[in-house]
């Protein structure tokens, strides 16, 4: 009986130990399962490296001095033979030709008056020619009389007074002949003027005189190339109508960038500009030449009115580097408004506002623990931020810190 009782006691004790062991094992498993794990975060190292702050915007190339060739008078333009890209020389190359305006049609009353004026001019011309014939006869008679008096004077049959009178008469008749010839020229000009009023568009005489004698050549105003031709076909046009544009693409190319007025105030003359997206293998370089003082209103693609300012950029690369850039080509411009060759920089995503004072702060990782640290931030270009104080090169900072991340939390670098 005593042995049986001892066996029951041992069995009871072993069940208790087994139960306690199972409970302890389950508790340990639960504690391990629900233990606080380190937060996975993205990290980046603070380092000294070159940093720039740019203003980015699209731009367009243009010829610095583009000349618009216009019609000098009212008339008819002959067909333009030059084409865009043709080389022209200032004052030598004829880029277009035109003829003056044809006579305007006359109504019945004006035509009757013009015909009467023509008839009067023709009658006056006949009268002037008759006067000339009479002047020729008087001159010939005076010359014969002068020769006769000279002969009589040499023989002593005529006096010196008679010789002087004969010479005077010869000179007077010669002058009268000159007057008659001048009167004929005047009357012929009056006849042409009266006749021109009666000419209509399409008359053979008027057309021949217009196209052969009165063609006005229009010459290139500057050396360069024809940029574009606005009027090519023959036809009537008024004075001042644009015909084409001429400019020096090889030596006078620049870039115009339309900046928002709030961004233009950050730009100064002489700022370095990097031009990309123009189609070449490498970016082009330039500098800001001037910022125009007059802003203009422009409606964006979203329908918002914006105040824009033209910023003119001059190329600093050699002409050979510009390739086939021409007038009106698109480029992507980055204007460097600030740069530092040895700035302590961290990604902009590591900075955030902390505390009631709203100072900049970062989480610094040290021995797997995140530590909140206040820093003094400088320039920020949207990708990197300059740190003036509070960090040392080589320290790891947390990117995109979560709202539940606290000072002293254990963290680990996110895989991948």
mmCIF file of C-alpha atoms in Angstrom:
data_model
loop_
_atom_site.group_PDB
_atom_site.id
_atom_site.type_symbol
_atom_site.label_atom_id
_atom_site.label_comp_id
_atom_site.label_asym_id
_atom_site.label_seq_id
_atom_site.Cartn_x
_atom_site.Cartn_y
_atom_site.Cartn_z
ATOM 1 C CA UNK A 1 0.000 0.000 0.000
ATOM 2 C CA UNK A 2 2.795 2.436 0.798
ATOM 3 C CA UNK A 3 4.443 1.769 -2.572
ATOM 4 C CA UNK A 4 1.194 2.375 -4.410
ATOM 5 C CA UNK A 5 0.665 5.682 -2.596
ATOM 6 C CA UNK A 6 4.187 6.845 -3.438
ATOM 7 C CA UNK A 7 3.629 6.074 -7.130
ATOM 8 C CA UNK A 8 0.488 8.144 -7.197
ATOM 9 C CA UNK A 9 2.350 11.076 -5.598
ATOM 10 C CA UNK A 10 5.133 10.876 -8.150
ATOM 11 C CA UNK A 11 2.633 10.874 -11.013
ATOM 12 C CA UNK A 12 0.860 13.919 -9.550
ATOM 13 C CA UNK A 13 4.130 15.836 -9.188
ATOM 14 C CA UNK A 14 5.244 14.968 -12.741
ATOM 15 C CA UNK A 15 1.952 16.241 -14.180
ATOM 16 C CA UNK A 16 2.433 19.562 -12.361
ATOM 17 C CA UNK A 17 5.957 19.954 -13.733
ATOM 18 C CA UNK A 18 4.732 19.104 -17.221
ATOM 19 C CA UNK A 19 1.913 21.638 -16.941
ATOM 20 C CA UNK A 20 4.233 24.365 -15.666
ATOM 21 C CA UNK A 21 6.756 23.622 -18.413
ATOM 22 C CA UNK A 22 4.102 23.780 -21.118
ATOM 23 C CA UNK A 23 2.800 27.080 -19.802
ATOM 24 C CA UNK A 24 6.319 28.524 -19.634
ATOM 25 C CA UNK A 25 7.038 27.348 -23.168
ATOM 26 C CA UNK A 26 3.838 28.906 -24.493
ATOM 27 C CA UNK A 27 4.600 32.152 -22.623
ATOM 28 C CA UNK A 28 8.090 32.271 -24.094
ATOM 29 C CA UNK A 29 6.710 31.622 -27.581
ATOM 30 C CA UNK A 30 4.138 34.382 -27.168
ATOM 31 C CA UNK A 31 6.746 36.791 -25.827
ATOM 32 C CA UNK A 32 9.000 36.045 -28.780
ATOM 33 C CA UNK A 33 6.146 36.390 -31.246
ATOM 34 C CA UNK A 34 4.954 39.727 -29.879
ATOM 35 C CA UNK A 35 8.336 41.260 -29.132
ATOM 36 C CA UNK A 36 8.843 44.833 -30.577
ATOM 37 C CA UNK A 37 10.704 44.522 -33.907
ATOM 38 C CA UNK A 38 12.991 47.246 -35.307
ATOM 39 C CA UNK A 39 11.319 49.521 -37.866
ATOM 40 C CA UNK A 40 12.492 49.135 -41.431
ATOM 41 C CA UNK A 41 13.530 52.534 -42.792
ATOM 42 C CA UNK A 42 15.367 54.037 -45.761
ATOM 43 C CA UNK A 43 18.695 55.612 -44.891
ATOM 44 C CA UNK A 44 21.094 57.945 -46.634
ATOM 45 C CA UNK A 45 24.491 59.264 -45.648
ATOM 46 C CA UNK A 46 25.118 62.974 -45.147
ATOM 47 C CA UNK A 47 28.085 63.913 -47.308
ATOM 48 C CA UNK A 48 29.876 66.894 -48.782
ATOM 49 C CA UNK A 49 29.302 67.208 -52.515
ATOM 50 C CA UNK A 50 28.618 69.870 -55.141
ATOM 51 C CA UNK A 51 25.105 71.300 -54.884
ATOM 52 C CA UNK A 52 23.221 73.669 -57.175
ATOM 53 C CA UNK A 53 19.921 75.498 -57.043
ATOM 54 C CA UNK A 54 18.344 76.021 -60.447
ATOM 55 C CA UNK A 55 15.283 77.535 -62.048
ATOM 56 C CA UNK A 56 14.034 75.140 -64.729
ATOM 57 C CA UNK A 57 11.875 76.177 -67.679
ATOM 58 C CA UNK A 58 11.497 75.589 -71.396
ATOM 59 C CA UNK A 59 12.940 78.112 -73.822
ATOM 60 C CA UNK A 60 13.028 78.934 -77.514
ATOM 61 C CA UNK A 61 15.973 79.879 -79.688
ATOM 62 C CA UNK A 62 15.776 83.019 -81.794
ATOM 63 C CA UNK A 63 17.965 85.153 -83.998
ATOM 64 C CA UNK A 64 19.110 88.178 -82.030
ATOM 65 C CA UNK A 65 18.620 90.623 -84.919
ATOM 66 C CA UNK A 66 15.849 89.312 -87.158
ATOM 67 C CA UNK A 67 14.796 91.629 -89.990
ATOM 68 C CA UNK A 68 11.323 91.641 -91.518
ATOM 69 C CA UNK A 69 11.335 92.519 -95.217
ATOM 70 C CA UNK A 70 8.162 94.428 -96.132
ATOM 71 C CA UNK A 71 6.654 95.838 -99.329
ATOM 72 C CA UNK A 72 7.969 99.406 -99.829
ATOM 73 C CA UNK A 73 4.974 100.671 -101.873
ATOM 74 C CA UNK A 74 1.512 99.632 -102.952
ATOM 75 C CA UNK A 75 1.737 97.434 -105.998
ATOM 76 C CA UNK A 76 1.953 93.908 -107.325
ATOM 77 C CA UNK A 77 4.487 91.438 -105.962
ATOM 78 C CA UNK A 78 6.208 89.195 -108.469
ATOM 79 C CA UNK A 79 6.731 85.587 -107.472
ATOM 80 C CA UNK A 80 9.371 85.236 -104.767
ATOM 81 C CA UNK A 81 12.232 82.998 -105.860
ATOM 82 C CA UNK A 82 14.223 82.703 -102.615
ATOM 83 C CA UNK A 83 13.538 79.861 -100.167
ATOM 84 C CA UNK A 84 14.014 79.495 -96.402
ATOM 85 C CA UNK A 85 17.674 78.752 -95.681
ATOM 86 C CA UNK A 86 19.079 80.620 -98.688
ATOM 87 C CA UNK A 87 22.148 82.739 -97.949
ATOM 88 C CA UNK A 88 21.748 86.463 -98.664
ATOM 89 C CA UNK A 89 24.067 89.491 -98.532
ATOM 90 C CA UNK A 90 23.103 92.910 -97.241
ATOM 91 C CA UNK A 91 22.302 95.364 -100.040
ATOM 92 C CA UNK A 92 23.294 92.893 -102.778
ATOM 93 C CA UNK A 93 20.933 89.921 -102.829
ATOM 94 C CA UNK A 94 17.546 90.624 -104.433
ATOM 95 C CA UNK A 95 15.048 88.707 -102.309
ATOM 96 C CA UNK A 96 11.859 89.955 -104.008
ATOM 97 C CA UNK A 97 10.602 92.143 -106.846
ATOM 98 C CA UNK A 98 7.446 94.167 -107.244
ATOM 99 C CA UNK A 99 5.874 96.696 -109.572
ATOM 100 C CA UNK A 100 3.963 99.843 -108.590
ATOM 101 C CA UNK A 101 0.208 99.894 -108.399
ATOM 102 C CA UNK A 102 -1.649 99.839 -111.735
ATOM 103 C CA UNK A 103 -3.869 102.822 -112.570
ATOM 104 C CA UNK A 104 -7.209 102.819 -110.842
ATOM 105 C CA UNK A 105 -10.296 102.503 -113.075
ATOM 106 C CA UNK A 106 -11.972 105.788 -114.039
ATOM 107 C CA UNK A 107 -15.681 106.493 -114.029
ATOM 108 C CA UNK A 108 -17.401 108.068 -117.058
ATOM 109 C CA UNK A 109 -16.908 111.659 -115.928
ATOM 110 C CA UNK A 110 -13.250 111.240 -115.034
ATOM 111 C CA UNK A 111 -12.578 109.392 -118.275
ATOM 112 C CA UNK A 112 -14.185 112.194 -120.298
ATOM 113 C CA UNK A 113 -12.058 114.752 -118.483
ATOM 114 C CA UNK A 114 -8.933 112.685 -118.998
ATOM 115 C CA UNK A 115 -9.623 112.361 -122.726
ATOM 116 C CA UNK A 116 -10.192 116.100 -122.997
ATOM 117 C CA UNK A 117 -6.918 116.741 -121.188
ATOM 118 C CA UNK A 118 -5.172 114.353 -123.574
ATOM 119 C CA UNK A 119 -6.629 116.122 -126.596
ATOM 120 C CA UNK A 120 -5.546 119.492 -125.220
ATOM 121 C CA UNK A 121 -2.051 118.164 -124.580
ATOM 122 C CA UNK A 122 -1.781 116.785 -128.116
ATOM 123 C CA UNK A 123 -2.976 120.105 -129.579
ATOM 124 C CA UNK A 124 -0.458 122.012 -127.476
ATOM 125 C CA UNK A 125 2.253 119.630 -128.655
ATOM 126 C CA UNK A 126 1.344 120.332 -132.325
ATOM 127 C CA UNK A 127 1.459 124.071 -131.627
ATOM 128 C CA UNK A 128 4.866 123.747 -129.986
ATOM 129 C CA UNK A 129 6.190 121.800 -132.973
ATOM 130 C CA UNK A 130 4.900 124.519 -135.331
ATOM 131 C CA UNK A 131 6.636 127.159 -133.230
ATOM 132 C CA UNK A 132 9.810 125.132 -133.502
ATOM 133 C CA UNK A 133 9.578 125.027 -137.301
ATOM 134 C CA UNK A 134 9.136 128.782 -137.379
ATOM 135 C CA UNK A 135 12.096 129.193 -135.023
ATOM 136 C CA UNK A 136 14.201 127.018 -137.327
ATOM 137 C CA UNK A 137 13.262 129.173 -140.334
ATOM 138 C CA UNK A 138 14.070 132.392 -138.476
ATOM 139 C CA UNK A 139 17.402 130.998 -137.372
ATOM 140 C CA UNK A 140 18.329 129.890 -140.892
ATOM 141 C CA UNK A 141 17.404 133.308 -142.287
ATOM 142 C CA UNK A 142 19.429 135.048 -139.581
ATOM 143 C CA UNK A 143 22.448 132.902 -140.365
ATOM 144 C CA UNK A 144 22.222 133.709 -144.108
ATOM 145 C CA UNK A 145 21.851 137.412 -143.342
ATOM 146 C CA UNK A 146 24.869 137.280 -141.011
ATOM 147 C CA UNK A 147 27.068 135.709 -143.684
ATOM 148 C CA UNK A 148 25.977 138.316 -146.239
ATOM 149 C CA UNK A 149 26.719 141.235 -143.896
ATOM 150 C CA UNK A 150 30.126 139.759 -143.069
ATOM 151 C CA UNK A 151 30.959 139.665 -146.789
ATOM 152 C CA UNK A 152 29.810 143.242 -147.329
ATOM 153 C CA UNK A 153 31.738 144.368 -144.278
ATOM 154 C CA UNK A 154 34.948 142.856 -145.558
ATOM 155 C CA UNK A 155 34.531 144.840 -148.817
ATOM 156 C CA UNK A 156 33.572 148.021 -146.975
ATOM 157 C CA UNK A 157 29.977 148.079 -148.308
ATOM 158 C CA UNK A 158 28.402 147.519 -144.830
ATOM 159 C CA UNK A 159 28.945 149.334 -141.590
ATOM 160 C CA UNK A 160 29.998 147.831 -138.248
ATOM 161 C CA UNK A 161 26.553 148.610 -136.841
ATOM 162 C CA UNK A 162 24.895 146.480 -139.494
ATOM 163 C CA UNK A 163 27.238 143.586 -138.653
ATOM 164 C CA UNK A 164 26.451 143.858 -134.949
ATOM 165 C CA UNK A 165 22.728 143.866 -135.623
ATOM 166 C CA UNK A 166 23.055 140.765 -137.820
ATOM 167 C CA UNK A 167 24.973 138.891 -135.130
ATOM 168 C CA UNK A 168 22.385 139.876 -132.524
ATOM 169 C CA UNK A 169 19.582 138.609 -134.746
ATOM 170 C CA UNK A 170 21.384 135.278 -135.263
ATOM 171 C CA UNK A 171 21.791 134.766 -131.519
ATOM 172 C CA UNK A 172 18.181 135.766 -130.838
ATOM 173 C CA UNK A 173 16.798 133.296 -133.362
ATOM 174 C CA UNK A 174 19.022 130.511 -131.981
ATOM 175 C CA UNK A 175 17.678 131.182 -128.459
ATOM 176 C CA UNK A 176 14.115 131.151 -129.786
ATOM 177 C CA UNK A 177 14.795 127.736 -131.305
ATOM 178 C CA UNK A 178 15.992 126.435 -127.923
ATOM 179 C CA UNK A 179 12.831 127.776 -126.288
ATOM 180 C CA UNK A 180 10.692 126.042 -128.909
ATOM 181 C CA UNK A 181 12.470 122.716 -128.317
ATOM 182 C CA UNK A 182 11.985 123.068 -124.528
ATOM 183 C CA UNK A 183 8.301 123.822 -125.083
ATOM 184 C CA UNK A 184 7.998 120.639 -127.125
ATOM 185 C CA UNK A 185 9.532 118.618 -124.247
ATOM 186 C CA UNK A 186 7.038 120.160 -121.810
ATOM 187 C CA UNK A 187 4.093 119.418 -124.083
ATOM 188 C CA UNK A 188 5.254 115.804 -124.605
ATOM 189 C CA UNK A 189 5.459 115.313 -120.821
ATOM 190 C CA UNK A 190 1.962 116.747 -120.434
ATOM 191 C CA UNK A 191 0.706 114.377 -123.122
ATOM 192 C CA UNK A 192 2.269 111.365 -121.341
ATOM 193 C CA UNK A 193 0.693 112.426 -118.065
ATOM 194 C CA UNK A 194 -2.727 112.759 -119.668
ATOM 195 C CA UNK A 195 -2.281 109.448 -121.452
ATOM 196 C CA UNK A 196 -1.274 107.627 -118.236
ATOM 197 C CA UNK A 197 -4.593 108.558 -116.606
ATOM 198 C CA UNK A 198 -6.432 106.665 -119.348
ATOM 199 C CA UNK A 199 -4.433 103.448 -119.012
ATOM 200 C CA UNK A 200 -6.209 100.510 -117.448
ATOM 201 C CA UNK A 201 -4.949 97.260 -115.947
ATOM 202 C CA UNK A 202 -4.383 94.835 -118.793
ATOM 203 C CA UNK A 203 -3.581 97.423 -121.489
ATOM 204 C CA UNK A 204 -0.644 96.237 -123.546
ATOM 205 C CA UNK A 205 1.226 99.515 -123.299
ATOM 206 C CA UNK A 206 0.743 99.854 -119.578
ATOM 207 C CA UNK A 207 1.653 96.244 -118.865
ATOM 208 C CA UNK A 208 4.852 96.423 -120.939
ATOM 209 C CA UNK A 209 5.955 99.658 -119.315
ATOM 210 C CA UNK A 210 5.187 98.349 -115.795
ATOM 211 C CA UNK A 211 6.930 95.003 -115.955
ATOM 212 C CA UNK A 212 9.982 96.043 -117.941
ATOM 213 C CA UNK A 213 10.741 99.562 -116.770
ATOM 214 C CA UNK A 214 9.277 100.014 -113.262
ATOM 215 C CA UNK A 215 10.238 96.804 -111.484
ATOM 216 C CA UNK A 216 11.352 97.628 -107.934
ATOM 217 C CA UNK A 217 14.032 95.235 -106.581
ATOM 218 C CA UNK A 218 13.834 94.525 -102.854
ATOM 219 C CA UNK A 219 17.256 93.704 -101.442
ATOM 220 C CA UNK A 220 18.295 91.872 -98.270
ATOM 221 C CA UNK A 221 18.683 94.248 -95.298
ATOM 222 C CA UNK A 222 21.430 92.186 -93.603
ATOM 223 C CA UNK A 223 23.823 89.294 -94.094
ATOM 224 C CA UNK A 224 22.494 85.897 -93.078
ATOM 225 C CA UNK A 225 19.824 83.464 -94.210
ATOM 226 C CA UNK A 226 16.176 83.628 -95.134
ATOM 227 C CA UNK A 227 14.362 82.402 -92.023
ATOM 228 C CA UNK A 228 10.886 82.120 -93.480
ATOM 229 C CA UNK A 229 8.835 83.422 -96.401
ATOM 230 C CA UNK A 230 5.397 84.814 -95.510
ATOM 231 C CA UNK A 231 4.365 85.765 -99.051
ATOM 232 C CA UNK A 232 5.540 83.683 -101.991
ATOM 233 C CA UNK A 233 2.950 83.894 -104.768
ATOM 234 C CA UNK A 234 2.499 86.798 -107.144
ATOM 235 C CA UNK A 235 -0.333 89.187 -106.372
ATOM 236 C CA UNK A 236 -1.340 92.664 -105.270
ATOM 237 C CA UNK A 237 -0.390 93.892 -101.810
ATOM 238 C CA UNK A 238 -0.239 97.116 -99.865
ATOM 239 C CA UNK A 239 2.821 98.937 -98.542
ATOM 240 C CA UNK A 240 4.157 97.494 -95.290
ATOM 241 C CA UNK A 241 2.960 93.930 -95.900
ATOM 242 C CA UNK A 242 5.574 91.498 -94.465
ATOM 243 C CA UNK A 243 7.205 89.338 -97.109
ATOM 244 C CA UNK A 244 9.915 87.377 -95.278
ATOM 245 C CA UNK A 245 12.310 87.353 -92.330
ATOM 246 C CA UNK A 246 16.107 87.468 -92.644
ATOM 247 C CA UNK A 247 18.645 86.859 -89.888
ATOM 248 C CA UNK A 248 22.119 85.589 -89.100
ATOM 249 C CA UNK A 249 21.550 82.099 -87.651
ATOM 250 C CA UNK A 250 25.247 81.209 -87.495
ATOM 251 C CA UNK A 251 26.437 84.159 -85.395
ATOM 252 C CA UNK A 252 23.352 85.724 -83.844
ATOM 253 C CA UNK A 253 21.484 82.882 -82.117
ATOM 254 C CA UNK A 254 20.223 83.258 -78.531
ATOM 255 C CA UNK A 255 17.631 81.679 -76.220
ATOM 256 C CA UNK A 256 14.533 83.340 -74.757
ATOM 257 C CA UNK A 257 13.022 81.804 -71.602
ATOM 258 C CA UNK A 258 9.613 82.874 -70.314
ATOM 259 C CA UNK A 259 9.901 82.707 -66.510
ATOM 260 C CA UNK A 260 7.266 83.353 -63.920
ATOM 261 C CA UNK A 261 7.835 86.791 -62.429
ATOM 262 C CA UNK A 262 8.293 85.212 -58.977
ATOM 263 C CA UNK A 263 11.170 83.130 -60.374
ATOM 264 C CA UNK A 264 12.646 85.848 -62.558
ATOM 265 C CA UNK A 265 13.481 87.979 -59.491
ATOM 266 C CA UNK A 266 15.858 85.211 -58.363
ATOM 267 C CA UNK A 267 17.831 85.383 -61.598
ATOM 268 C CA UNK A 268 20.637 87.869 -62.205
ATOM 269 C CA UNK A 269 22.653 88.741 -65.284
ATOM 270 C CA UNK A 270 25.692 86.495 -65.642
ATOM 271 C CA UNK A 271 24.098 83.383 -64.086
ATOM 272 C CA UNK A 272 25.249 80.141 -65.649
ATOM 273 C CA UNK A 273 22.698 78.285 -67.789
ATOM 274 C CA UNK A 274 22.681 74.620 -68.842
ATOM 275 C CA UNK A 275 20.643 73.901 -71.984
ATOM 276 C CA UNK A 276 19.498 70.357 -72.689
ATOM 277 C CA UNK A 277 16.753 68.555 -74.569
ATOM 278 C CA UNK A 278 17.704 70.236 -77.848
ATOM 279 C CA UNK A 279 18.528 67.010 -79.681
ATOM 280 C CA UNK A 280 22.308 66.952 -79.352
ATOM 281 C CA UNK A 281 24.550 64.464 -77.588
ATOM 282 C CA UNK A 282 25.506 66.789 -74.741
ATOM 283 C CA UNK A 283 24.122 69.876 -72.984
ATOM 284 C CA UNK A 284 25.019 73.352 -74.172
ATOM 285 C CA UNK A 285 26.250 76.167 -71.955
ATOM 286 C CA UNK A 286 25.218 79.789 -71.766
ATOM 287 C CA UNK A 287 24.892 82.776 -69.473
ATOM 288 C CA UNK A 288 21.999 85.098 -68.698
ATOM 289 C CA UNK A 289 22.523 88.216 -70.785
ATOM 290 C CA UNK A 290 19.554 90.261 -69.587
ATOM 291 C CA UNK A 291 16.205 90.087 -67.810
ATOM 292 C CA UNK A 292 13.610 92.237 -69.529
ATOM 293 C CA UNK A 293 11.978 94.714 -67.114
ATOM 294 C CA UNK A 294 8.480 94.380 -68.614
ATOM 295 C CA UNK A 295 6.278 91.403 -67.674
ATOM 296 C CA UNK A 296 3.353 90.185 -69.764
ATOM 297 C CA UNK A 297 0.273 88.109 -69.043
ATOM 298 C CA UNK A 298 0.112 84.593 -70.431
ATOM 299 C CA UNK A 299 -2.617 81.979 -69.973
ATOM 300 C CA UNK A 300 -1.277 78.548 -68.993
ATOM 301 C CA UNK A 301 -2.546 75.213 -70.299
ATOM 302 C CA UNK A 302 -4.800 74.995 -67.235
ATOM 303 C CA UNK A 303 -6.386 78.349 -68.021
ATOM 304 C CA UNK A 304 -4.552 80.269 -65.280
ATOM 305 C CA UNK A 305 -3.295 83.770 -65.998
ATOM 306 C CA UNK A 306 0.409 84.086 -65.227
ATOM 307 C CA UNK A 307 2.829 86.980 -65.269
ATOM 308 C CA UNK A 308 5.833 86.008 -67.360
ATOM 309 C CA UNK A 309 9.180 87.707 -67.940
ATOM 310 C CA UNK A 310 11.532 87.162 -70.867
ATOM 311 C CA UNK A 311 15.046 86.112 -69.861
ATOM 312 C CA UNK A 312 17.606 86.263 -72.692
ATOM 313 C CA UNK A 313 20.444 83.720 -72.660
ATOM 314 C CA UNK A 314 23.610 83.971 -74.743
ATOM 315 C CA UNK A 315 25.502 80.858 -75.823
ATOM 316 C CA UNK A 316 29.039 80.489 -74.520
ATOM 317 C CA UNK A 317 29.885 77.355 -76.503
ATOM 318 C CA UNK A 318 31.543 77.557 -79.901
ATOM 319 C CA UNK A 319 29.319 77.831 -82.951
ATOM 320 C CA UNK A 320 30.362 74.341 -84.058
ATOM 321 C CA UNK A 321 28.780 72.894 -80.906
ATOM 322 C CA UNK A 322 25.315 74.239 -81.719
ATOM 323 C CA UNK A 323 24.772 71.780 -84.529
ATOM 324 C CA UNK A 324 21.738 72.608 -86.641
ATOM 325 C CA UNK A 325 19.944 74.759 -84.114
ATOM 326 C CA UNK A 326 17.850 77.388 -85.835
ATOM 327 C CA UNK A 327 15.285 80.070 -85.145
ATOM 328 C CA UNK A 328 12.391 78.973 -82.888
ATOM 329 C CA UNK A 329 13.843 75.615 -81.716
ATOM 330 C CA UNK A 330 12.807 74.243 -78.297
ATOM 331 C CA UNK A 331 15.334 73.730 -75.485
ATOM 332 C CA UNK A 332 15.164 72.890 -71.777
ATOM 333 C CA UNK A 333 16.979 75.470 -69.666
ATOM 334 C CA UNK A 334 18.333 75.191 -66.120
ATOM 335 C CA UNK A 335 19.445 78.558 -64.757
ATOM 336 C CA UNK A 336 21.900 78.122 -61.874
ATOM 337 C CA UNK A 337 20.958 80.793 -59.312
ATOM 338 C CA UNK A 338 23.169 79.347 -56.534
ATOM 339 C CA UNK A 339 25.871 76.678 -56.255
ATOM 340 C CA UNK A 340 28.335 75.359 -53.681
ATOM 341 C CA UNK A 341 31.158 72.985 -54.611
ATOM 342 C CA UNK A 342 31.531 71.624 -51.059
ATOM 343 C CA UNK A 343 28.114 71.685 -49.401
ATOM 344 C CA UNK A 344 27.057 69.272 -46.623
ATOM 345 C CA UNK A 345 23.906 67.861 -48.183
ATOM 346 C CA UNK A 346 21.211 65.348 -47.323
ATOM 347 C CA UNK A 347 18.142 64.307 -49.312
ATOM 348 C CA UNK A 348 15.287 66.782 -48.915
ATOM 349 C CA UNK A 349 13.024 63.923 -47.799
ATOM 350 C CA UNK A 350 15.027 63.571 -44.568
ATOM 351 C CA UNK A 351 14.078 67.035 -43.280
ATOM 352 C CA UNK A 352 10.840 67.790 -41.427
ATOM 353 C CA UNK A 353 9.490 70.390 -39.060
ATOM 354 C CA UNK A 354 9.655 69.418 -35.375
ATOM 355 C CA UNK A 355 8.305 70.864 -32.141
ATOM 356 C CA UNK A 356 6.233 73.941 -31.528
ATOM 357 C CA UNK A 357 8.900 76.272 -32.858
ATOM 358 C CA UNK A 358 8.834 74.536 -36.240
ATOM 359 C CA UNK A 359 12.588 74.081 -36.514
ATOM 360 C CA UNK A 360 14.072 71.696 -39.044
ATOM 361 C CA UNK A 361 15.023 68.263 -37.715
ATOM 362 C CA UNK A 362 16.229 64.856 -38.874
ATOM 363 C CA UNK A 363 16.446 61.357 -37.420
ATOM 364 C CA UNK A 364 20.052 60.233 -37.136
ATOM 365 C CA UNK A 365 20.700 56.486 -36.887
ATOM 366 C CA UNK A 366 23.373 55.462 -34.392
ATOM 367 C CA UNK A 367 23.922 51.828 -33.325
ATOM 368 C CA UNK A 368 20.520 50.868 -34.743
ATOM 369 C CA UNK A 369 18.667 53.538 -32.748
ATOM 370 C CA UNK A 370 16.933 56.606 -34.234
ATOM 371 C CA UNK A 371 17.856 59.859 -32.539
ATOM 372 C CA UNK A 372 15.937 63.091 -33.144
ATOM 373 C CA UNK A 373 18.261 65.993 -33.881
ATOM 374 C CA UNK A 374 17.552 69.648 -34.685
ATOM 375 C CA UNK A 375 19.540 71.056 -37.603
ATOM 376 C CA UNK A 376 19.950 74.362 -39.409
ATOM 377 C CA UNK A 377 18.940 73.973 -43.036
ATOM 378 C CA UNK A 378 20.154 76.140 -45.911
ATOM 379 C CA UNK A 379 19.282 75.938 -49.587
ATOM 380 C CA UNK A 380 16.898 73.293 -50.895
ATOM 381 C CA UNK A 381 16.576 72.405 -54.585
ATOM 382 C CA UNK A 382 13.807 69.862 -54.111
ATOM 383 C CA UNK A 383 16.166 66.880 -54.298
ATOM 384 C CA UNK A 384 18.893 67.773 -51.829
ATOM 385 C CA UNK A 385 19.028 70.183 -48.911
ATOM 386 C CA UNK A 386 22.035 72.016 -47.538
ATOM 387 C CA UNK A 387 22.741 71.511 -43.814
ATOM 388 C CA UNK A 388 24.584 74.400 -42.187
ATOM 389 C CA UNK A 389 24.752 73.028 -38.625
ATOM 390 C CA UNK A 390 23.723 69.955 -36.604
ATOM 391 C CA UNK A 391 25.148 67.143 -38.756
ATOM 392 C CA UNK A 392 28.553 65.735 -39.556
ATOM 393 C CA UNK A 393 29.621 64.096 -42.796
ATOM 394 C CA UNK A 394 29.148 60.323 -42.737
ATOM 395 C CA UNK A 395 26.137 60.245 -40.380
ATOM 396 C CA UNK A 396 23.144 58.204 -41.492
ATOM 397 C CA UNK A 397 19.768 59.969 -41.692
ATOM 398 C CA UNK A 398 16.328 58.428 -42.167
ATOM 399 C CA UNK A 399 14.414 59.246 -45.317
ATOM 400 C CA UNK A 400 10.657 59.794 -45.269
ATOM 401 C CA UNK A 401 10.343 59.350 -41.470
ATOM 402 C CA UNK A 402 6.965 57.896 -40.465
ATOM 403 C CA UNK A 403 4.649 59.753 -38.099
ATOM 404 C CA UNK A 404 4.962 56.976 -35.474
ATOM 405 C CA UNK A 405 8.766 57.083 -35.478
ATOM 406 C CA UNK A 406 9.992 58.401 -32.130
ATOM 407 C CA UNK A 407 13.283 59.296 -30.570
ATOM 408 C CA UNK A 408 15.057 56.140 -29.337
ATOM 409 C CA UNK A 409 13.189 53.706 -31.569
ATOM 410 C CA UNK A 410 15.145 50.758 -32.916
ATOM 411 C CA UNK A 411 15.465 50.818 -36.699
ATOM 412 C CA UNK A 412 16.998 48.700 -39.398
ATOM 413 C CA UNK A 413 17.799 49.465 -43.041
ATOM 414 C CA UNK A 414 15.070 48.427 -45.418
ATOM 415 C CA UNK A 415 16.095 45.568 -47.659
ATOM 416 C CA UNK A 416 16.218 46.227 -51.363
#
